[in-house]
Short mmCIF file of C-alpha atoms and ligand atoms in Angstrom, two decimals:
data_model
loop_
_atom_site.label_atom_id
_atom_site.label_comp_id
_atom_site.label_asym_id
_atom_site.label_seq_id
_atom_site.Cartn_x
_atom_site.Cartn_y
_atom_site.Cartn_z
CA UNK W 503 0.00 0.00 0.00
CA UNK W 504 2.37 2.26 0.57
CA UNK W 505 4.05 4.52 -2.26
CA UNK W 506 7.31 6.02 -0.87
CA UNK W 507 9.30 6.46 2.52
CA UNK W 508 9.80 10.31 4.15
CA UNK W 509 13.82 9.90 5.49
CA UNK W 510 14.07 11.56 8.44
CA UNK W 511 17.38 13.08 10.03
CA UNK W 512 18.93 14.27 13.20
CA UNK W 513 19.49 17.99 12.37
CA UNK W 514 22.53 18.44 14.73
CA UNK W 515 25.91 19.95 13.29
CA UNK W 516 24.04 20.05 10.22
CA UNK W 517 24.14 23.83 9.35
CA UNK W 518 25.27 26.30 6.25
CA UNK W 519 27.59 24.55 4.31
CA UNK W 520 27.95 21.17 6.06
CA UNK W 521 23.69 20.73 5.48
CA UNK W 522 24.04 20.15 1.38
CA UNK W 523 27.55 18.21 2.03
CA UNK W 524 25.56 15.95 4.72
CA UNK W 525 22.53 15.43 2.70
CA UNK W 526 24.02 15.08 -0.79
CA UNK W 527 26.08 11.85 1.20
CA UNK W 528 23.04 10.88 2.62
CA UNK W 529 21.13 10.63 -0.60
CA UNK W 530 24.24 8.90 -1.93
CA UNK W 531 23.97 6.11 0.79
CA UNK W 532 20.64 5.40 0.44
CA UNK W 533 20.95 5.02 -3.51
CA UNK W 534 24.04 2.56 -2.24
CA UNK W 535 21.40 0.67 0.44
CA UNK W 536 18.52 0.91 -2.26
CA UNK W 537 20.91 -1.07 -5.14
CA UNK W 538 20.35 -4.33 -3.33
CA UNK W 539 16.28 -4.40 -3.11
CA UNK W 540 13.88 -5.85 -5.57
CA UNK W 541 12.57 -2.77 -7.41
CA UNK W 542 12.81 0.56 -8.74
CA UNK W 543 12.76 3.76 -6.77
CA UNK W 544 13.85 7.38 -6.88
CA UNK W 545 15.45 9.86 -4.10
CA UNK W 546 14.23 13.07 -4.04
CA UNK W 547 15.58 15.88 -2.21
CA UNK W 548 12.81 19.05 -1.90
CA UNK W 549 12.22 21.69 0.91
CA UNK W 550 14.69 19.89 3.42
CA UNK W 551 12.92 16.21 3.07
CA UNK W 552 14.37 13.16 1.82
CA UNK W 553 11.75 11.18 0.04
CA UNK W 554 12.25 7.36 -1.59
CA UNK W 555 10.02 7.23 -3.84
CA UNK W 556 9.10 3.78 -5.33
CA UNK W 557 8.70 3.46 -8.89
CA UNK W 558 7.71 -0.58 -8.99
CA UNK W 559 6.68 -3.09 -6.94
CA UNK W 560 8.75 -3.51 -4.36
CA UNK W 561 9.25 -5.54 -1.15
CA UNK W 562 8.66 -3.79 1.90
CA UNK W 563 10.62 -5.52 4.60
CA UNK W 564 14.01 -5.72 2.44
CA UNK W 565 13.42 -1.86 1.64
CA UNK W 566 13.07 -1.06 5.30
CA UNK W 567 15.73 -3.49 6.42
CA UNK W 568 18.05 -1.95 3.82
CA UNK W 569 17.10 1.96 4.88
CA UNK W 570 18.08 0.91 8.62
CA UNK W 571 21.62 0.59 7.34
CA UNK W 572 21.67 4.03 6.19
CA UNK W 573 23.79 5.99 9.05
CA UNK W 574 22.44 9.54 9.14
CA UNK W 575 18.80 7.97 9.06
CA UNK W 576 17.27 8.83 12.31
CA UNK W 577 13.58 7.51 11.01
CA UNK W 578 11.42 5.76 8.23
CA UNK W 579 8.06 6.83 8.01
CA UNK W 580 6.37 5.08 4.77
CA UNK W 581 4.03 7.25 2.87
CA UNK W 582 0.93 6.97 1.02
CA UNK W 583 0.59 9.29 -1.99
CA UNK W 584 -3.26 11.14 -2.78
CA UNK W 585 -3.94 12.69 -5.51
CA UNK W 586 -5.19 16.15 -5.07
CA UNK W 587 -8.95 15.50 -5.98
CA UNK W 588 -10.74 18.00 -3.12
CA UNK W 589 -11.07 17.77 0.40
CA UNK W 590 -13.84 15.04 0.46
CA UNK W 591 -11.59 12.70 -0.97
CA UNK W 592 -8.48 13.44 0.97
CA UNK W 593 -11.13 12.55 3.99
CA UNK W 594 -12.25 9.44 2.52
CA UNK W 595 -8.36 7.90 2.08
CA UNK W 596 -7.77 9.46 5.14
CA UNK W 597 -10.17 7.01 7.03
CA UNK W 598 -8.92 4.28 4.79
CA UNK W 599 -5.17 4.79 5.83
CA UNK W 600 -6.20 4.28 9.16
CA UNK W 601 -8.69 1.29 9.12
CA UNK W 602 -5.96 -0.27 6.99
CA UNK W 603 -2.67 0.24 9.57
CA UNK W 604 -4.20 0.37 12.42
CA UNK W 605 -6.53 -3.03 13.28
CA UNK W 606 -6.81 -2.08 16.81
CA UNK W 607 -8.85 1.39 17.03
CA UNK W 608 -8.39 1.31 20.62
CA UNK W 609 -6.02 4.39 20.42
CA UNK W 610 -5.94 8.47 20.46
CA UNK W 611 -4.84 10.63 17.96
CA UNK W 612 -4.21 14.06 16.52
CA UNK W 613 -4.28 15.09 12.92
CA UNK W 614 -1.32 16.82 11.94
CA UNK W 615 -1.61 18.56 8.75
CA UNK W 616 1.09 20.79 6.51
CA UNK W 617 0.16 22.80 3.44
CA UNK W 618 3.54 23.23 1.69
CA UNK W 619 1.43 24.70 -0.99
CA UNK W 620 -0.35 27.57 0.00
CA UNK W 621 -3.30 27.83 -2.78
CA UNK W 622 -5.10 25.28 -1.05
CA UNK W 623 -8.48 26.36 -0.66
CA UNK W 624 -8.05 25.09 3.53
CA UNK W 625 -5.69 26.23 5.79
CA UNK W 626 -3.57 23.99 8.42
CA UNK W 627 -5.98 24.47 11.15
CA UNK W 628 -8.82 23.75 9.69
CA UNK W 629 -7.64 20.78 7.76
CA UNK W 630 -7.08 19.21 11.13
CA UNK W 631 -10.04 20.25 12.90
CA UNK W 632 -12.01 18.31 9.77
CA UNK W 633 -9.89 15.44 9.34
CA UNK W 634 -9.80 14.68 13.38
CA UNK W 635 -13.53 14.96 12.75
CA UNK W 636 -14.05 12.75 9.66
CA UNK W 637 -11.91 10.17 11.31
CA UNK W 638 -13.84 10.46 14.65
CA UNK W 639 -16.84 9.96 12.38
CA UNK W 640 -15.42 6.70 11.01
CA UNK W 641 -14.20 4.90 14.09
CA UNK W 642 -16.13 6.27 17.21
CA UNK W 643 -13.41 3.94 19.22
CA UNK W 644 -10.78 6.80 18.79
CA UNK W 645 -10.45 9.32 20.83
CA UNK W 646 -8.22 12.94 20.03
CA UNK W 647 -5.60 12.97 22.43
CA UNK W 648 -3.46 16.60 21.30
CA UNK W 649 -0.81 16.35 23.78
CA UNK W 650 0.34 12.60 23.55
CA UNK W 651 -1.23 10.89 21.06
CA UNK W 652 -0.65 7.33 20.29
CA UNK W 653 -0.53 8.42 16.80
CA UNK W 654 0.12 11.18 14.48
CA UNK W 655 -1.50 11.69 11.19
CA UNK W 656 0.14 13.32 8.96
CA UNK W 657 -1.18 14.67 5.95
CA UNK W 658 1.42 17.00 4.06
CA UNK W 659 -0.32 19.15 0.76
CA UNK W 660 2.34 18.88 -2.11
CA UNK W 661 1.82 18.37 -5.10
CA UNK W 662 0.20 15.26 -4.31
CA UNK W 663 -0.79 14.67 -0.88
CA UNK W 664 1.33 12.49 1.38
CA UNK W 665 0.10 10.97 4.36
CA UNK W 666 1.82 9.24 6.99
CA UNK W 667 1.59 8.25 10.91
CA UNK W 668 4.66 4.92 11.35
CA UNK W 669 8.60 6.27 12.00
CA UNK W 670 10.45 3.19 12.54
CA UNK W 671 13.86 4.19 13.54
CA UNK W 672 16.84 4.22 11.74
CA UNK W 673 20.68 3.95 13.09
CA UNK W 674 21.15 7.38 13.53
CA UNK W 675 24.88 8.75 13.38
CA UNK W 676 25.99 10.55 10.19
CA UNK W 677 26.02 9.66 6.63
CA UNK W 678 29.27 7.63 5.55
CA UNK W 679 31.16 10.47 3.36
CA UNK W 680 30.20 13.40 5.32
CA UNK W 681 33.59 13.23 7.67
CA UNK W 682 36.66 12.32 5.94
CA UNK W 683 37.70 8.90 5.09
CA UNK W 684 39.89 6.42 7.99
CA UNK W 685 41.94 3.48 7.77
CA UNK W 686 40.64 0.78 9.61
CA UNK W 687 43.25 -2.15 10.89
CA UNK W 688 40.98 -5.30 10.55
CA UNK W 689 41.86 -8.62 11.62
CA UNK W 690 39.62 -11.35 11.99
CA UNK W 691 38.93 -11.28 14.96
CA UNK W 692 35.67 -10.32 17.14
CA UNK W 693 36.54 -6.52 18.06
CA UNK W 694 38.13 -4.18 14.40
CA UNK W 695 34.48 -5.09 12.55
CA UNK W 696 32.54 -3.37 15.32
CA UNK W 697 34.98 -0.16 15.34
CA UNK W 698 35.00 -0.29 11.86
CA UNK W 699 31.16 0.10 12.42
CA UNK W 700 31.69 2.22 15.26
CA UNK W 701 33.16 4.93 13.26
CA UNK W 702 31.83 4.51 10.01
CA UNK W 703 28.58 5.50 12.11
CA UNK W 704 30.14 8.81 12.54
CA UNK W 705 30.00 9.49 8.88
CA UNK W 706 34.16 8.29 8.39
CA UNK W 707 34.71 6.24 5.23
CA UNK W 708 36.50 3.78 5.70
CA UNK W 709 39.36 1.54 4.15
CA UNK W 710 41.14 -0.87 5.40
CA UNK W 711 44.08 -3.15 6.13
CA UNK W 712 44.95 -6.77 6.92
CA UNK W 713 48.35 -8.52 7.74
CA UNK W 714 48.54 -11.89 6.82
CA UNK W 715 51.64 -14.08 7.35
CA UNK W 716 51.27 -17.30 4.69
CA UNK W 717 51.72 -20.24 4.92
CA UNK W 718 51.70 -19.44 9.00
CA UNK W 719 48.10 -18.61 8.76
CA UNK W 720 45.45 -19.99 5.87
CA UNK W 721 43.47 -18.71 2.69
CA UNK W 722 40.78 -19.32 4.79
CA UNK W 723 41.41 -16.78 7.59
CA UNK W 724 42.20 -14.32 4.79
CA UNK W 725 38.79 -14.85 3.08
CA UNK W 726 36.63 -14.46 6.72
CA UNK W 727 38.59 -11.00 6.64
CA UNK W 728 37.24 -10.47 3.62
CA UNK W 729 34.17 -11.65 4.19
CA UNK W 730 34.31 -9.42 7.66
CA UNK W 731 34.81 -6.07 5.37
CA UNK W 732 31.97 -7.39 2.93
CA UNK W 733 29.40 -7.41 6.17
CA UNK W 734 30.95 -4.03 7.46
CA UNK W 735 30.20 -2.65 3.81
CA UNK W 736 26.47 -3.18 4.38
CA UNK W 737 26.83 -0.29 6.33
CA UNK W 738 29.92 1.63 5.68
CA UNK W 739 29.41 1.71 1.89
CA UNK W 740 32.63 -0.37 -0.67
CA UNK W 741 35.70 -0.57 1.73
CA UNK W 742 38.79 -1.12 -0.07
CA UNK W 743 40.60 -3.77 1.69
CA UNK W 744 44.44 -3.55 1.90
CA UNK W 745 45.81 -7.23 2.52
CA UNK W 746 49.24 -7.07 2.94
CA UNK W 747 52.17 -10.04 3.65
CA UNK W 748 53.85 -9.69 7.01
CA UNK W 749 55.58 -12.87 7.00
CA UNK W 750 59.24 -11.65 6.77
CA UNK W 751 57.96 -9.25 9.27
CA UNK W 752 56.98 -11.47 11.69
CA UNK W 753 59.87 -14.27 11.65
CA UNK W 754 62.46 -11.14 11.06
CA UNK W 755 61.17 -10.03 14.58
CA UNK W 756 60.95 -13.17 16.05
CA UNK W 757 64.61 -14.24 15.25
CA UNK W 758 66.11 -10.76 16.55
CA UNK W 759 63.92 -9.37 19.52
CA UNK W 760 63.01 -11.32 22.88
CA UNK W 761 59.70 -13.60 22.53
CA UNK W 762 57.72 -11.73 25.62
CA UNK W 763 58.03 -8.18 23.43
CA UNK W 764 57.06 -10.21 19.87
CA UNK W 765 53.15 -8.87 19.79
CA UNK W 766 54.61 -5.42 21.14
CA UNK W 767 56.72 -4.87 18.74
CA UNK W 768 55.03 -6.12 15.69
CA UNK W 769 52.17 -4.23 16.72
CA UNK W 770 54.22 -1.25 17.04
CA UNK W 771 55.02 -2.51 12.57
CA UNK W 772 51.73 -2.88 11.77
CA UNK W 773 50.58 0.60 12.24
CA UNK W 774 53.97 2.10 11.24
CA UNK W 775 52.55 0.02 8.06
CA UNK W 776 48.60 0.98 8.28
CA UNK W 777 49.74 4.43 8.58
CA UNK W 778 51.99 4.34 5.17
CA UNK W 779 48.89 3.15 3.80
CA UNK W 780 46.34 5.20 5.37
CA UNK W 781 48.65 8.54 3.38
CA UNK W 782 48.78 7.09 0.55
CA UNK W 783 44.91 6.97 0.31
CA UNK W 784 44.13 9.99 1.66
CA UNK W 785 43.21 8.74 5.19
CA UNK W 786 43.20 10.79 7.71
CA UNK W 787 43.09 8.69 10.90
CA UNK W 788 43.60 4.81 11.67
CA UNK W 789 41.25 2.42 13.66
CA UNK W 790 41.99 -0.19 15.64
CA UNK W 791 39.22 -2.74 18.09
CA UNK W 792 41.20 -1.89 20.76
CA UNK W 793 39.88 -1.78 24.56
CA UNK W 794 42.08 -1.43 27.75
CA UNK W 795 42.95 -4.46 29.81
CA UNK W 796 41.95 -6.93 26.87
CA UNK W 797 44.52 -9.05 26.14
CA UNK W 798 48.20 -8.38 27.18
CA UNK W 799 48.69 -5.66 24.26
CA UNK W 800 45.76 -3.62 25.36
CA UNK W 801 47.43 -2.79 28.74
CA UNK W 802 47.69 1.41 29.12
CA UNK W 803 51.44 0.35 29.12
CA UNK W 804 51.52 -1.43 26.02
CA UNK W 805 48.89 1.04 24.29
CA UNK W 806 50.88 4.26 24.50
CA UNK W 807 53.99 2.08 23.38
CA UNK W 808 51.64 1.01 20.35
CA UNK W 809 50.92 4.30 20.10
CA UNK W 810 54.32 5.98 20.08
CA UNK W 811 55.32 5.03 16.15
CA UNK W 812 51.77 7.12 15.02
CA UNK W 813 51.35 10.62 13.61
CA UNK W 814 48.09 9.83 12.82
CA UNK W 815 45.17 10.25 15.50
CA UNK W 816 44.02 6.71 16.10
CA UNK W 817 40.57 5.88 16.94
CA UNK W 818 39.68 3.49 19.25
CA UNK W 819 35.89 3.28 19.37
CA UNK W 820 36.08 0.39 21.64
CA UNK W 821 38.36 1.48 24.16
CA UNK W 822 36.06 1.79 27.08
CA UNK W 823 33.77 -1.12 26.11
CA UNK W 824 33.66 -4.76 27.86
CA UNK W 825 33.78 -7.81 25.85
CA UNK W 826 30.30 -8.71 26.07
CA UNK W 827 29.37 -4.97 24.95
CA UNK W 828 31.25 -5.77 21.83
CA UNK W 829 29.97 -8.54 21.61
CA UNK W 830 26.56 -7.34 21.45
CA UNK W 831 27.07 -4.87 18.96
CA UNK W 832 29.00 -7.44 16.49
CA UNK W 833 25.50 -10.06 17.12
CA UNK W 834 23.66 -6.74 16.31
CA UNK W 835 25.32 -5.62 13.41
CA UNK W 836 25.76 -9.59 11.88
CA UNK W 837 29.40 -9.81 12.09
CA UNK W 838 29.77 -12.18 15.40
CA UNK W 839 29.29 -15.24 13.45
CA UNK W 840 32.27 -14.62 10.78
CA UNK W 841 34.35 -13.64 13.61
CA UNK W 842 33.71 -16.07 16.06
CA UNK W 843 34.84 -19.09 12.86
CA UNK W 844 38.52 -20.81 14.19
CA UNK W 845 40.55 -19.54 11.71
CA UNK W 846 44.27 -18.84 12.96
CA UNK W 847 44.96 -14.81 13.16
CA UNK W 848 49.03 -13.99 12.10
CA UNK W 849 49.04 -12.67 16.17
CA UNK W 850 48.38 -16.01 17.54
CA UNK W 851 50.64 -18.18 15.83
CA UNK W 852 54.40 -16.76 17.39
CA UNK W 853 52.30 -15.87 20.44
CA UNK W 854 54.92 -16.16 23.83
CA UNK W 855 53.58 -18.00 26.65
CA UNK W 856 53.91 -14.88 29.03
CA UNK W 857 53.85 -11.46 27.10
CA UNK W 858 55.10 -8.28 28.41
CA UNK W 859 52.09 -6.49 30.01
CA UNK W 860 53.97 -3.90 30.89
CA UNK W 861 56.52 -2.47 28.18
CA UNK W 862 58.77 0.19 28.68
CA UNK W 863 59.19 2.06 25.89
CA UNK W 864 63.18 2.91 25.73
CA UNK W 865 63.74 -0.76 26.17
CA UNK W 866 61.66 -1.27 23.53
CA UNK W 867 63.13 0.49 20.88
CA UNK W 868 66.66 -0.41 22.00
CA UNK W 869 65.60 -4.48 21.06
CA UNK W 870 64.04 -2.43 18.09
CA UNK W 871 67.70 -1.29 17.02
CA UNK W 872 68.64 -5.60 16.45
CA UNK W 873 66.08 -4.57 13.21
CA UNK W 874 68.30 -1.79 12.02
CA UNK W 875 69.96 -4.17 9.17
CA UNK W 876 66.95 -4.93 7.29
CA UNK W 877 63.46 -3.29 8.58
CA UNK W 878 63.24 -0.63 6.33
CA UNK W 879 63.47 -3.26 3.28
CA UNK W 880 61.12 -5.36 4.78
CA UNK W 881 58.48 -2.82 5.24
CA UNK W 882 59.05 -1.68 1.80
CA UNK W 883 58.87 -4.94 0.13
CA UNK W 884 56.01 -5.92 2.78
CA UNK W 885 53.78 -2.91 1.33
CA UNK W 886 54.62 -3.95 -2.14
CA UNK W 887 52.49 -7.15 -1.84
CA UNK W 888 49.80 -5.03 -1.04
CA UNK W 889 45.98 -6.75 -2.86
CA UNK W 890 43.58 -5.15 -2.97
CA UNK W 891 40.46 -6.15 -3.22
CA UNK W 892 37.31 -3.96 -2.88
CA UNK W 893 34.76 -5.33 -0.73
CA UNK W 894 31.11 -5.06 -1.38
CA UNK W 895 27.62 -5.83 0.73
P1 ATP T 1266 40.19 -8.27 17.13
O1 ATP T 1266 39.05 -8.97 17.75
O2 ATP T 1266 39.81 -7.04 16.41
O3 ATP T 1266 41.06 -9.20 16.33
P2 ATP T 1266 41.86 -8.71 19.35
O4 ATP T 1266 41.12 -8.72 20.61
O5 ATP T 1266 42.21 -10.00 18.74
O6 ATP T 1266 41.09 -7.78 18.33
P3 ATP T 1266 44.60 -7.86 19.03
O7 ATP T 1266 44.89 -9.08 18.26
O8 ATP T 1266 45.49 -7.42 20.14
O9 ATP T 1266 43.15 -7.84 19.65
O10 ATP T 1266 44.54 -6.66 18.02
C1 ATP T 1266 44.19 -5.38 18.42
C2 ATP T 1266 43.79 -4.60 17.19
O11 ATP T 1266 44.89 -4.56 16.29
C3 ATP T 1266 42.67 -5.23 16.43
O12 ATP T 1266 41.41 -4.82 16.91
C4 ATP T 1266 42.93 -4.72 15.04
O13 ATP T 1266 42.45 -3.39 14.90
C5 ATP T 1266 44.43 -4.70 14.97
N1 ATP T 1266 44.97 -5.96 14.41
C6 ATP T 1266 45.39 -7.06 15.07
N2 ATP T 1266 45.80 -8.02 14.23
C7 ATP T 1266 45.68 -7.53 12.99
C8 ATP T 1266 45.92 -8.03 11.67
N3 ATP T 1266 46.40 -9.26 11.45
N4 ATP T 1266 45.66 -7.22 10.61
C9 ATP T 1266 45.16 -5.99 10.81
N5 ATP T 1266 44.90 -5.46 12.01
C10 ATP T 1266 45.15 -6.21 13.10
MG1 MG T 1267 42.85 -10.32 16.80
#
């Protein structure tokens, strides 16, 4: 029944300038969320409204399941479209409307009407006191309730008339393209998908980057990475997925600096790495999943030593969360189930049985100086493996 969806968004920090840059990305988001459902449909930016306008059949759910994807979407209200044909009509689909979405008329109401057009022969305030009454006519069960209605019908004079009275919420946040562009270190594991979400909510688009150390770990942990960036694509738009060989890396490490600083220190390499990467694409930021006290790494110790080799602001969205919090936001946002699959991650293969917890940073660097001989060539050669592969919801 219904003809079209009225987007509705948050209006904060979107003023002058920054309001066409936010809603041009928004309209460009929902095009991207509107690509994967059945049918044909149009976006429509007039008078500070973002319609959806169907143009086909068109399946309802997937539309609306695909919209809630949409960061910058604070609600969904689906629309019916009436032609202009006089007031007595407009009363008569009115009443239909609301025998048709509403079974139960055990509710109040209020009749909320808008004339963006001003020739029409009624004003607001009358429009409402005679709908409220036609509709009162119809279904004696209802009752006008002006302060907190159960339900608001609105009836908007356009053009055509729109009416709707259903906002089902949307993920809020800002549009994906309306705040600069991150690089997002993304491992397989349970934590990096839900930052990449995380800030990717905050309108950031994002790319990304995965180490991988074959033949230590599979093709099969590489492709759940992939498969990871596909899922956080349903939301973040295409994510261009960096996947790069830290092999030499890794043993190079392993055979020159103490086991219990191995994670420390190629940490400290990957994002010396991500960052490289993260210029080179016009990145302004990285992103990592992690949260203090988590595993050995994740100390306050061993994150400012992380931290040390970065120019970059990194964003931690998780930092402050618990494990089950991320959890529920991964089982939210559909990535738990790829993450949670066994495949070995390149950190847990040359893992030492007791890890520092509590680097200090000049000792550190002076195991850093064994690397001196060949680091630089590594790195160099390690970013020249670098596939990429664009992944897509
Ligand atoms: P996750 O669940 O995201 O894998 P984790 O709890 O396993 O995190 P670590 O392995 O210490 O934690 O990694 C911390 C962060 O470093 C990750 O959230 C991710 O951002 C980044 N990271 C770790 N390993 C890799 C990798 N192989 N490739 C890219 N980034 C990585
Ligand atoms: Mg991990």
């Amino acid at each position: 029944m219904f003809s079209a969806f009225l987007i509705k968004y948050a209006e904060i920090g979107v003023k002058g300038k920054n309001k066409y840059l936010f809603e041009e990305a928004l309209v460009q988001q929902i095009k991207y969320a509107l690509k994967r459902c059945e049918g044909e449909f149009k976006v429509t930016r007039t008078d500070g409204r973002i319609y959806v306008h169907a143009l086909s059949e068109f399946d309802y759910d997937e539309t609306v399941d695909n919209l809630k994807t949409v960061f910058g979407i604070s609600g969904i209200c689906p629309v019916i479209h009436v032609e202009d044909e006089g007031y007595e009509k407009l009363a008569q689909k009115l009443v239909e409307y609301v025998d048709k979405v509403y079974e139960d008329k055990n509710i109040t109401f209020k009749v909320h009407a808008r004339r963006a057009r001003k020739n029409y022969p009624m004003n607001s305030m009358e429009l409402n006191m005679e709908l409220g009454g036609a509709v009162l006519d119809a279904f004696p069960e209802m009752k006008v309730d002006v302060h907190h209605p159960d339900v608001m019908l609105h009836v908007e004079i356009r053009e055509k008339i729109y009416i709707y009275s259903i906002e089902i919420p949307g993920p809020g946040g800002m549009p994906v393209g309306s705040n600069g562009k991150a690089m997002l270190l993304l491992s397989g594991g349970i934590d990096s998908p839900v930052a990449g979400y995380m800030i990717a909510k905050r309108g950031v688009k994002i790319d990304a980057v995965y180490f991988h150390a074959p033949p230590y770990t599979s093709d099969r942990a590489k492709q759940k990475v992939i498969d990871l960036a596909k899922l956080v694509s349903r939301y973040a738009g295409p994510v261009y997925l960096h996947i790069i060989n830290f092999t030499d890396i890794q043993l190079y490490i392993y055979e020159k600096c103490p086991h219990e600083e191995l994670t420390i220190i190629m940490r400290r390499y990957m994002m010396k790495i991500a960052e490289r990467i993260a210029r080179e694409n016009e990145c302004l930021g990285l992103i990592t999943g992690e949260s203090i006290g988590q595993v050995a790494s994740q100390t306050v110790q061993s994150l400012a030593v992380t931290n040390e080799v970065c120019t970059l602001p990194v964003f931690r969205p998780l930092i402050g969360f618990d494990k089950m919090e991320i959890v529920d936001v991964s089982e939210k946002i559909g990535t738990y189930e790829t993450s949670i699959l066994p495949y070995e991650d390149c950190c847990t293969i040359f893992v030492a049985k007791h890890p520092v917890t509590k680097p200090n940073l000049n000792i550190i660097k002076r195991h850093e100086q064994n690397l001196e001989e060949k680091i630089e060539e590594l790195m160099q050669k390690a970013l020249d493996t670098d596939e990429l592969v664009i992944a897509r919801w």
